[in-house]
PDB file of C-alpha atoms and ligand atoms in Angstrom:
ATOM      1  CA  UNK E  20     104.931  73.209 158.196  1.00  0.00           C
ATOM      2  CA  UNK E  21     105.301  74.296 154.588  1.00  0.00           C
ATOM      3  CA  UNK E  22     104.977  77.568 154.166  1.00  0.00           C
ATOM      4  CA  UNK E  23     106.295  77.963 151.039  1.00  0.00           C
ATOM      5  CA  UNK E  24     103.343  75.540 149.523  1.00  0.00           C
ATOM      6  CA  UNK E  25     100.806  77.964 149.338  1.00  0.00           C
ATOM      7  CA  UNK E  26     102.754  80.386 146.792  1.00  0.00           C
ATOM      8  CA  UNK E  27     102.565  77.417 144.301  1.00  0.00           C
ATOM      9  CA  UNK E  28      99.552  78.113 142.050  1.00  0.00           C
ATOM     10  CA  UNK E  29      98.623  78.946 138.530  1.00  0.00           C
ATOM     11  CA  UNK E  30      97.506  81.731 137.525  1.00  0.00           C
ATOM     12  CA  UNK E  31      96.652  83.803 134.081  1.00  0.00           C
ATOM     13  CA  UNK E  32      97.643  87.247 133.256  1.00  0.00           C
ATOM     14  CA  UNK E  33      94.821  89.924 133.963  1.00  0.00           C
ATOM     15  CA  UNK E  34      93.807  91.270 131.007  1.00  0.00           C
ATOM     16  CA  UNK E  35      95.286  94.401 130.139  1.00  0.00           C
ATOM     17  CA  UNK E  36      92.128  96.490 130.970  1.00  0.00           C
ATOM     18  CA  UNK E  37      92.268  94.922 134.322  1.00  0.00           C
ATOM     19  CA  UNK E  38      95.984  95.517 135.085  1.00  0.00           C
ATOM     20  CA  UNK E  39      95.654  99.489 133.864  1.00  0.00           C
ATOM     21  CA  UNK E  40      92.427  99.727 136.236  1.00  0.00           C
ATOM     22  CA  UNK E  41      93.727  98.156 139.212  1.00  0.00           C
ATOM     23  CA  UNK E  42      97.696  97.634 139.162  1.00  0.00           C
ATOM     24  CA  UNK E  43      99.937 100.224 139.687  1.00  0.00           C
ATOM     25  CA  UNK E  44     103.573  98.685 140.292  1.00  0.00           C
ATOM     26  CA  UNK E  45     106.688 100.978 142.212  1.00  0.00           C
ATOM     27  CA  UNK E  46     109.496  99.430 141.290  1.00  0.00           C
ATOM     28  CA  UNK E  47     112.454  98.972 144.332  1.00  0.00           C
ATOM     29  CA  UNK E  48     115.106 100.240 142.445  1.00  0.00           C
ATOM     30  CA  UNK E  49     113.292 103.424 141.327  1.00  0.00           C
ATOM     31  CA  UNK E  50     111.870 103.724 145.048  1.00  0.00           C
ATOM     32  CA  UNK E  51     115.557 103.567 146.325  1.00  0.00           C
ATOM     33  CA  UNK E  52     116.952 106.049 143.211  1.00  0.00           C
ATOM     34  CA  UNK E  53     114.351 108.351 142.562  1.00  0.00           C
ATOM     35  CA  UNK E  54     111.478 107.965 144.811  1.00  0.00           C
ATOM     36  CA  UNK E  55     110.742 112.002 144.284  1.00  0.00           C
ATOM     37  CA  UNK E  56     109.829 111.019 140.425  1.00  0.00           C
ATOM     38  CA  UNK E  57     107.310 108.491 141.336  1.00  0.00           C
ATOM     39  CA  UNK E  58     103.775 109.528 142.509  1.00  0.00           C
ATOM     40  CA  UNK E  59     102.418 109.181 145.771  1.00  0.00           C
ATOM     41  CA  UNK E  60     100.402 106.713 147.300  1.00  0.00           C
ATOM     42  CA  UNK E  61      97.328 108.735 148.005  1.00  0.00           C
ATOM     43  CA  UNK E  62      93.496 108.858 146.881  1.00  0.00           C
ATOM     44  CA  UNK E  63      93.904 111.633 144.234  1.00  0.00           C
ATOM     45  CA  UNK E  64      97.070 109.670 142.191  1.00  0.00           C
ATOM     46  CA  UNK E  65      94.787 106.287 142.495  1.00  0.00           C
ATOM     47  CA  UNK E  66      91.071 106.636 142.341  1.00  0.00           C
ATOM     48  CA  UNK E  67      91.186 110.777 141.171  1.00  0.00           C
ATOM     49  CA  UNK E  68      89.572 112.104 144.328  1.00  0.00           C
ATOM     50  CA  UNK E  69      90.363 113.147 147.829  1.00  0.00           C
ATOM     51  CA  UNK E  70      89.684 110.606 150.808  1.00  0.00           C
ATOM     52  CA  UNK E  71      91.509 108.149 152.780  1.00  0.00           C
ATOM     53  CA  UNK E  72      92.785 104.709 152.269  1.00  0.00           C
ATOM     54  CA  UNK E  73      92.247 101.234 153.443  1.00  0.00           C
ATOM     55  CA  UNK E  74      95.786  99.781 153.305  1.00  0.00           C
ATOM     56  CA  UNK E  75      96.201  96.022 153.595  1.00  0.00           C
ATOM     57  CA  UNK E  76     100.110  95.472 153.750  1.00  0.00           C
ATOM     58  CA  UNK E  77     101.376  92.198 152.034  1.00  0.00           C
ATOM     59  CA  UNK E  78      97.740  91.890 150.650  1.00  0.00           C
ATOM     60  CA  UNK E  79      98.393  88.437 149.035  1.00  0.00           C
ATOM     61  CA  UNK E  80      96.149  87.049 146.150  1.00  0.00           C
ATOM     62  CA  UNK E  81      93.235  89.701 147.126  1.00  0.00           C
ATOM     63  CA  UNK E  82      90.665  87.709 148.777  1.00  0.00           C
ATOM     64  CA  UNK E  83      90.405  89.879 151.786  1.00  0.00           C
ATOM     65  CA  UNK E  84      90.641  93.318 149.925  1.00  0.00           C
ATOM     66  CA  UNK E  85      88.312  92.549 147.402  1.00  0.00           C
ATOM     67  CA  UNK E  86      85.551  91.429 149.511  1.00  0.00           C
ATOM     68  CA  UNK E  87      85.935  94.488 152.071  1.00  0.00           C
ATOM     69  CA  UNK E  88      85.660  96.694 148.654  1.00  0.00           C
ATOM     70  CA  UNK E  89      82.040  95.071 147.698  1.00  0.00           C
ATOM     71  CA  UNK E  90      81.043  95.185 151.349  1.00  0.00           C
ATOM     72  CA  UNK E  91      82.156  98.319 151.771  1.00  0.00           C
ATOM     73  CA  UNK E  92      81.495 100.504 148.081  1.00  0.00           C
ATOM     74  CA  UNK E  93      81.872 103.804 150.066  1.00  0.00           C
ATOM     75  CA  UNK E  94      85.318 103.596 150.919  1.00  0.00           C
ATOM     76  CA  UNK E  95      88.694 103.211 148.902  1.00  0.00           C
ATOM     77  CA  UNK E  96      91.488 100.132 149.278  1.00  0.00           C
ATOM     78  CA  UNK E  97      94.482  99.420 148.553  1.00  0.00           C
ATOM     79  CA  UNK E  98      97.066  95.783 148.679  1.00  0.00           C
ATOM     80  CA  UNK E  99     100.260  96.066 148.757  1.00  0.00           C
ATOM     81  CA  UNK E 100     102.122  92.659 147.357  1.00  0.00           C
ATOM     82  CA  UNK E 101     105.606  91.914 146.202  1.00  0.00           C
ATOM     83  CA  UNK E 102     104.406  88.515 144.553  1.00  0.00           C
ATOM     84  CA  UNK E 103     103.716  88.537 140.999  1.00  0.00           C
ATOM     85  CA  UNK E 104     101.185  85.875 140.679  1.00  0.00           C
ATOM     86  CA  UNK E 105      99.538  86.975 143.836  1.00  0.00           C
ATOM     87  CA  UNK E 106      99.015  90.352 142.551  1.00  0.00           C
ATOM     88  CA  UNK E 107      97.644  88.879 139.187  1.00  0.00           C
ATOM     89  CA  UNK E 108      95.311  86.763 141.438  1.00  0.00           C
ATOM     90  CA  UNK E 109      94.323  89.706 142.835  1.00  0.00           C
ATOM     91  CA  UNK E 110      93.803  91.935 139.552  1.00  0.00           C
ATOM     92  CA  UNK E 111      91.790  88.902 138.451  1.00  0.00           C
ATOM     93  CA  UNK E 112      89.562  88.853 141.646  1.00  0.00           C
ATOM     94  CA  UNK E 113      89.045  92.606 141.665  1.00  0.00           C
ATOM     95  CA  UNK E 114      88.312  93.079 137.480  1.00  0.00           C
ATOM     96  CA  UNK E 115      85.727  89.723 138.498  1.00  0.00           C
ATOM     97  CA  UNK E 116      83.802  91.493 141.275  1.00  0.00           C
ATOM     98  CA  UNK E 117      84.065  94.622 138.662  1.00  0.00           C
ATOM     99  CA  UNK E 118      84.771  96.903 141.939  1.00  0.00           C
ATOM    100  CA  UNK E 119      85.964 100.306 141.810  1.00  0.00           C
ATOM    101  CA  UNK E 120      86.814 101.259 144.885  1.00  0.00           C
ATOM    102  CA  UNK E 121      90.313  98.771 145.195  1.00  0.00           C
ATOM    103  CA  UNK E 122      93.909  98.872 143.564  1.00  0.00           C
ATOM    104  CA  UNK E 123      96.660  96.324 144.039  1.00  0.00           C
ATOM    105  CA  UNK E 124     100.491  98.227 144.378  1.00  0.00           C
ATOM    106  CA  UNK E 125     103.180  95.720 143.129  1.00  0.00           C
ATOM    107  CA  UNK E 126     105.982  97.112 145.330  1.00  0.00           C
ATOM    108  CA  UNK E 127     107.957  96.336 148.847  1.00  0.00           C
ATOM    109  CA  UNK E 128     105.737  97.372 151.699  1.00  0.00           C
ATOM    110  CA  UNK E 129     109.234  98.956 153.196  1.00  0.00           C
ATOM    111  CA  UNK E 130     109.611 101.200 150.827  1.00  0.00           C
ATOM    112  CA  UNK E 131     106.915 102.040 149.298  1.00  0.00           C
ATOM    113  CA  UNK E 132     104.944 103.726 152.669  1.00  0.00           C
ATOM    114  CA  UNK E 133     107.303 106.057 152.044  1.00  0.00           C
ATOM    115  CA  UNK E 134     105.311 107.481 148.962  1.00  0.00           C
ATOM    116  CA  UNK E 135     101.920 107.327 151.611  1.00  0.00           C
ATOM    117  CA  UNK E 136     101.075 110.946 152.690  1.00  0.00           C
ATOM    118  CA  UNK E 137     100.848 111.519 156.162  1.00  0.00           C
ATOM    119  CA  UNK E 138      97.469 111.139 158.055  1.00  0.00           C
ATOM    120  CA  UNK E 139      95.886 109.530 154.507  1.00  0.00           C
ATOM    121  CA  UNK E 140      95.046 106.350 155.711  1.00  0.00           C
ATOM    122  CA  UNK E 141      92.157 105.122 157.824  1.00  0.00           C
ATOM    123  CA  UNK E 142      92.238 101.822 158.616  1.00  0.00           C
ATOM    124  CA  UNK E 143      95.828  99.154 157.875  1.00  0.00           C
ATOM    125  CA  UNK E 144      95.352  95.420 158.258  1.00  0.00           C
ATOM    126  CA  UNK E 145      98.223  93.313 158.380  1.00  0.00           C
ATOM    127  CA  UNK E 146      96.809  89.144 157.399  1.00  0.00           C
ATOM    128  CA  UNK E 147      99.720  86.600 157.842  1.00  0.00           C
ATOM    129  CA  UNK E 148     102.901  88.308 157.423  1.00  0.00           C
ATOM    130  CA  UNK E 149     105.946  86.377 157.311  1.00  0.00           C
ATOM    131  CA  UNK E 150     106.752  85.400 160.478  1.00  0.00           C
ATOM    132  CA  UNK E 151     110.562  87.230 160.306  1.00  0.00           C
ATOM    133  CA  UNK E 152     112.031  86.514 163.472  1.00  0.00           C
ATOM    134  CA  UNK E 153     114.943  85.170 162.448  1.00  0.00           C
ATOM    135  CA  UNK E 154     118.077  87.340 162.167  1.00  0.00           C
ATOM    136  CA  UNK E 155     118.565  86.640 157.882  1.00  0.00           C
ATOM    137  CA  UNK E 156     114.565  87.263 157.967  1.00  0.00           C
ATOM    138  CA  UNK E 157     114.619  90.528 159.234  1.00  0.00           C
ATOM    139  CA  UNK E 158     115.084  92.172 156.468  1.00  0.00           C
ATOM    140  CA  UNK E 159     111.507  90.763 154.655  1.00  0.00           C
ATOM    141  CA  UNK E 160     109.432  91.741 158.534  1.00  0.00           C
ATOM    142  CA  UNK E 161     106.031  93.860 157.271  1.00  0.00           C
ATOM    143  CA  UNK E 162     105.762  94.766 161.371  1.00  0.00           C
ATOM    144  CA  UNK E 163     109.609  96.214 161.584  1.00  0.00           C
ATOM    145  CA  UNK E 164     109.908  99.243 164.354  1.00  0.00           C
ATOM    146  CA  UNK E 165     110.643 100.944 160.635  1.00  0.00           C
ATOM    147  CA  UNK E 166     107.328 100.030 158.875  1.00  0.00           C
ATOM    148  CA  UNK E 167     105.302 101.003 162.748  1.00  0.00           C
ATOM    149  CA  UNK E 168     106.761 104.802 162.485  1.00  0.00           C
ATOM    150  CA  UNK E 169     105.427 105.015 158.953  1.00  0.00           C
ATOM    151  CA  UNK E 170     102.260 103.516 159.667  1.00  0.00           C
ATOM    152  CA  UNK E 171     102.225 105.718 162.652  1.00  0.00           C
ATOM    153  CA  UNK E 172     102.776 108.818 160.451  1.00  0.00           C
ATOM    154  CA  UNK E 173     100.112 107.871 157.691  1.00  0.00           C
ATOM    155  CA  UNK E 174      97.482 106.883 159.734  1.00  0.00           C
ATOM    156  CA  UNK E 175      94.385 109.980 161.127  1.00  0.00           C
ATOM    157  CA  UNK E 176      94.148 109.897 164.840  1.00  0.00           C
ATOM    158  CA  UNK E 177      91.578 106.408 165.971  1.00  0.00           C
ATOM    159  CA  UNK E 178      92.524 104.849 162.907  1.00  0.00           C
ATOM    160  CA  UNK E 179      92.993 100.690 163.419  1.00  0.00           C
ATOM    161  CA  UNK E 180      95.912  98.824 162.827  1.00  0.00           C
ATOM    162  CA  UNK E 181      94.775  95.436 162.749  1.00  0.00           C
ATOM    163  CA  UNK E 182      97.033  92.278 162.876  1.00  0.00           C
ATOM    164  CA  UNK E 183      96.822  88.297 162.427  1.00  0.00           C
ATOM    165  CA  UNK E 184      98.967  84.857 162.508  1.00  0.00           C
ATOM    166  CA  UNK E 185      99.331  81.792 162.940  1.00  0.00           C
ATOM    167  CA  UNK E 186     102.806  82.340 164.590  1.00  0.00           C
ATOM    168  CA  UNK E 187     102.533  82.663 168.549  1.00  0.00           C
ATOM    169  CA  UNK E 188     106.391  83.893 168.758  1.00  0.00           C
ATOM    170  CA  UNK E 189     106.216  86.458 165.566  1.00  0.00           C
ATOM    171  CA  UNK E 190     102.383  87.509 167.391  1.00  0.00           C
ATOM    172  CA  UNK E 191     104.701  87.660 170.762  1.00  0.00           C
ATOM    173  CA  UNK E 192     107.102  90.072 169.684  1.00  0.00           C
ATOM    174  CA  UNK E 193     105.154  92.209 167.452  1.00  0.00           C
ATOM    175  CA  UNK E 194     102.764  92.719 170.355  1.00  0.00           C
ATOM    176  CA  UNK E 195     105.606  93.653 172.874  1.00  0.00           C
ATOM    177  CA  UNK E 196     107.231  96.061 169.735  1.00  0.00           C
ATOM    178  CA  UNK E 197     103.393  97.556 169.339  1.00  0.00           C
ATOM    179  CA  UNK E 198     102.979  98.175 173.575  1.00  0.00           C
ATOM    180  CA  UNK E 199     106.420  99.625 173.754  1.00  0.00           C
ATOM    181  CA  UNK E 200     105.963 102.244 171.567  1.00  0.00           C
ATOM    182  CA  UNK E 201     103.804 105.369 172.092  1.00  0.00           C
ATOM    183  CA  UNK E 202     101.504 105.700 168.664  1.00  0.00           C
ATOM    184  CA  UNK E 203      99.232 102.812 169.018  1.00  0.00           C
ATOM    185  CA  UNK E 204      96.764 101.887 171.787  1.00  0.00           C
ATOM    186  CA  UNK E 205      95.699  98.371 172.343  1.00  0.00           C
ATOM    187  CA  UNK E 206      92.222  97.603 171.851  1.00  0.00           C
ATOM    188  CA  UNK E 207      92.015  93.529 171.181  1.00  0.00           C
ATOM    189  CA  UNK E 208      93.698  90.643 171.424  1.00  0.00           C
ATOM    190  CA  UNK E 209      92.183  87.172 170.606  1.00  0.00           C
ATOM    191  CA  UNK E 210      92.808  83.605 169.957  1.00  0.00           C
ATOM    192  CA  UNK E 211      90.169  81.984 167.777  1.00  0.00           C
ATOM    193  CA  UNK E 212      89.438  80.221 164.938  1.00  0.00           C
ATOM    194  CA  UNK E 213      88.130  82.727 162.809  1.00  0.00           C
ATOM    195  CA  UNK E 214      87.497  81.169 159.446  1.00  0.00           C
ATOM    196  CA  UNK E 215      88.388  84.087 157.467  1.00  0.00           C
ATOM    197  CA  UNK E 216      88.594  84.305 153.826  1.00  0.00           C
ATOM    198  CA  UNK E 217      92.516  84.067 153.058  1.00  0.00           C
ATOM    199  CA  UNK E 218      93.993  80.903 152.089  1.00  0.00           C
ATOM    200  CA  UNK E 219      96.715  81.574 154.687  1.00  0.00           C
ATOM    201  CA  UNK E 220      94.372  81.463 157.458  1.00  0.00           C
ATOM    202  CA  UNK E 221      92.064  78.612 156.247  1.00  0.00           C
ATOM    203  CA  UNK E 222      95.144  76.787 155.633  1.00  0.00           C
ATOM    204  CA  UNK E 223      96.205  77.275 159.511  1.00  0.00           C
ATOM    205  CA  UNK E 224      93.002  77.059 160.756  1.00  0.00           C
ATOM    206  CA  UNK E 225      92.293  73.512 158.777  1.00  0.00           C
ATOM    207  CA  UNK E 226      95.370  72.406 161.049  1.00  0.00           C
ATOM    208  CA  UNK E 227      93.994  73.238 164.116  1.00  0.00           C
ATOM    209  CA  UNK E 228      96.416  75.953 164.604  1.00  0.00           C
ATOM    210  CA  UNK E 229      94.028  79.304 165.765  1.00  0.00           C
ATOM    211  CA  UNK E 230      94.758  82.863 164.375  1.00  0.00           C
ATOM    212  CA  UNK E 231      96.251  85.599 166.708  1.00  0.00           C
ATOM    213  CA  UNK E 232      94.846  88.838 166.018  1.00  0.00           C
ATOM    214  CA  UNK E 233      96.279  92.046 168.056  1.00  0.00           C
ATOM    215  CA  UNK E 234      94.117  95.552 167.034  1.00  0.00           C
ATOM    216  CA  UNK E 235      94.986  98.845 168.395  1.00  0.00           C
ATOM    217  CA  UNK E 236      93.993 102.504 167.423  1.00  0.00           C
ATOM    218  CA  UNK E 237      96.369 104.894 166.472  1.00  0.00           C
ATOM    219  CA  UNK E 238      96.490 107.319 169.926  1.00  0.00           C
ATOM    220  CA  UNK E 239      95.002 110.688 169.255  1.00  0.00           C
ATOM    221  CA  UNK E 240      97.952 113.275 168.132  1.00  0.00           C
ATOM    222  CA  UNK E 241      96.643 115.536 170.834  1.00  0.00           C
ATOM    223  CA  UNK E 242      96.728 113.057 173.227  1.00  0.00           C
ATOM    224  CA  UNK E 243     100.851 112.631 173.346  1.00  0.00           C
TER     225      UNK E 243
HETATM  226  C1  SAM Y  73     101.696  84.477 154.243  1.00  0.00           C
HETATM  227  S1  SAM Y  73     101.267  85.553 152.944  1.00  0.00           S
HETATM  228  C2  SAM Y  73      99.702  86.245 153.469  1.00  0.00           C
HETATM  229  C3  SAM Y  73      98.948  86.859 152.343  1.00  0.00           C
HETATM  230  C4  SAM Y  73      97.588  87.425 152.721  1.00  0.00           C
HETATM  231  N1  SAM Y  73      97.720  88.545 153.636  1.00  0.00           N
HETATM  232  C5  SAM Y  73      96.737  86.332 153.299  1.00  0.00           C
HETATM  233  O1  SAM Y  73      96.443  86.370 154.486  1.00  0.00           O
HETATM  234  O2  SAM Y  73      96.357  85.442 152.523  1.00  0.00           O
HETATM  235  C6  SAM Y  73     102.370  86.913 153.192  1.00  0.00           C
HETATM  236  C7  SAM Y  73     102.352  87.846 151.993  1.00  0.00           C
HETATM  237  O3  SAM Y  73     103.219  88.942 152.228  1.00  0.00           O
HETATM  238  C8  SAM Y  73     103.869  89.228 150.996  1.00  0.00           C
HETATM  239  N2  SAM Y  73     105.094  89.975 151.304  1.00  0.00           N
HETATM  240  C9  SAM Y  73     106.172  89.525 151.980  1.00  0.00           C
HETATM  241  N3  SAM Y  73     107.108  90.485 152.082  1.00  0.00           N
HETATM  242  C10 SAM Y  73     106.586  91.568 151.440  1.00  0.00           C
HETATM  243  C11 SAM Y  73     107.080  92.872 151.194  1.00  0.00           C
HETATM  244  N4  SAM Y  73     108.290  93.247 151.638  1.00  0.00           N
HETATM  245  N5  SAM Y  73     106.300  93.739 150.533  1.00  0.00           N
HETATM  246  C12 SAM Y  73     105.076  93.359 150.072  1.00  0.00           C
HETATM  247  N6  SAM Y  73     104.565  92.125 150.264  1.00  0.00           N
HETATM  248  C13 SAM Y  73     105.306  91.247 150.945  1.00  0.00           C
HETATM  249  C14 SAM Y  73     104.152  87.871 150.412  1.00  0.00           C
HETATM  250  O4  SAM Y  73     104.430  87.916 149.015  1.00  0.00           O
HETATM  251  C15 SAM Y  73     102.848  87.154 150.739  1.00  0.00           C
HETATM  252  O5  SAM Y  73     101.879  87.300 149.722  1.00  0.00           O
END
C-alpha cells in the first residue's frame, strides 16, 4: 500500500497572523544543544494561562485537533508534527475555524516531550503513527518505550492515552509494550470502521482495512 501517497498535496503558506497565533516550531538541533533556552511546552508559554493540555502526537494536517478544539472551546490543544506542509495545513484549518483554544508545535515528538512539564497534560491521542517496526524505522516510532515514560510522566493520574492504526503488527506490539509496563491501564480495545475525520483513516477505511484503537488511563500515582 502506498503510504507515502498521502504526504503529496499542495498547500499555501498560512498567513503570517496565522503562523504567529498558532505555530510555534522547536527546532531538533536546538532541542538536542540547548533545550534549557527554549520554553516549555505548557499552558502558560502557549495560550498565557494555567491548565492542562490535549496533546495529539504526530497531529498531521489538523483535522482531528481542530475539530476537538470547536467541539470542545473549554479546553486547550496542542499537534505535534514534523511535516512542513502538514503543519501549514493545519495553521490553515485552525486560523479557518478562527479557534483559540489549539496550537500546532513544528518539532520531533521525541524530543520535544521533553520540554512538557510533568502531570500538564490531560488527555494524548496518538492517530496513525508510522507503523516503525522495522529495525532502520525505529528510530521515527511515536509509541517507543522512550516516548511511553514521558507520556507517563506528563500525564495527571486517569488521564487517556488513546491510540489508532491501520497496522495489526505495529497495534500488536504497541499493545504488548503498553500491558507490560506499569503506568497505563487498559480500558478499550476495538476493531471497527470508525469513519473518523483524518485522511489516514478514511484512506484505510475506504480499503476495507478497519482501524485498531487501544485506550488506557494513566494508573493513579497512588495506586503503584
Ligand atoms: C500517517 S500520518 C497520520 C497523521 C494524523 N495523525 C492522521 O491520522 O491523519 C503520521 C504523522 O506522524 C508524523 N510524524 C512522524 N514522525 C514524527 C515525529 N518524530 N515527530 C512528529 N511527527 C511525526 C508524520 O509527519 C505524519 O504526519
Amino acid at each position: 500500500m502506498p503510504r507515502l501517497k498521502l504526504k503529496r498535496f499542495r498547500i499555501r503558506q498560512p498567513r503570517p497572523e496565522a503562523l504567529a497565533r498558532y505555530l510555534r516550531v522547536y527546532a531538533s538541533e536546538d532541542l538536542y544543544r540547548q533545550p534549557e533556552a527554549l520554553p516549555s511546552l505548557s499552558a502558560r508559554e502557549l495560550f498565557g494561562r494555567d491548565a492542562l493540555l490535549a496533546l495529539d502526537l504526530g497531529s498531521g494536517r489538523g483535522e482531528y485537533l481542530v475539530a476537538q478544539a470547536q467541539a470542545q472551546p473549554a479546553r486547550l490543544f496542542v499537534g505535534i508534527e514534523i511535516h512542513w506542509k502538514s503543519i501549514w495545513d493545519a495553521v490553515n484549518r485552525a486560523d479557518a475555524a478562527g479557534v483559540e483554544n489549539v496550537r500546532f508545535i513544528r518539532a520531533d515528538v521525541r524530543r520535544v516531550l521533553a520540554k512538557v512539564p510533568d502531570e500538564s497534560v490531560d488527555e494524548v491521542t496518538v492517530l496513525f503513527p508510522p507503523p516503525a517496526l522495522v529495525r532502520k524505522r525505529r528510530g521515527q516510532d511515536l509509541l517507543s518505550e522512550a516516548v511511553l515514560e514521558h507520556l507517563a510522566r506528563v500525564m495527571v493520574d486517569g488521564a487517556p492515552l488513546r491510540f489508532v492504526t491501520d497496522h495489526p503488527d505495529y497495534f500488536a506490539h504497541k499493545v504488548a509494550l503498553i500491558r507490560s509496563g506499569e503506568f497505563f491501564e487498559e480500558v478499550a480495545l476495538v476493531q471497527d470502521f470508525e469513519g473518523g475525520l483524518t485522511r489516514f483513516q478514511q484512506f484505510w477505511e475506504s480499503r476495507a482495512i478497519p482501524s485498531l484503537r487501544f485506550e488506557a488511563v494513566r494508573v493513579p500515582r497512588s495506586a503503584r
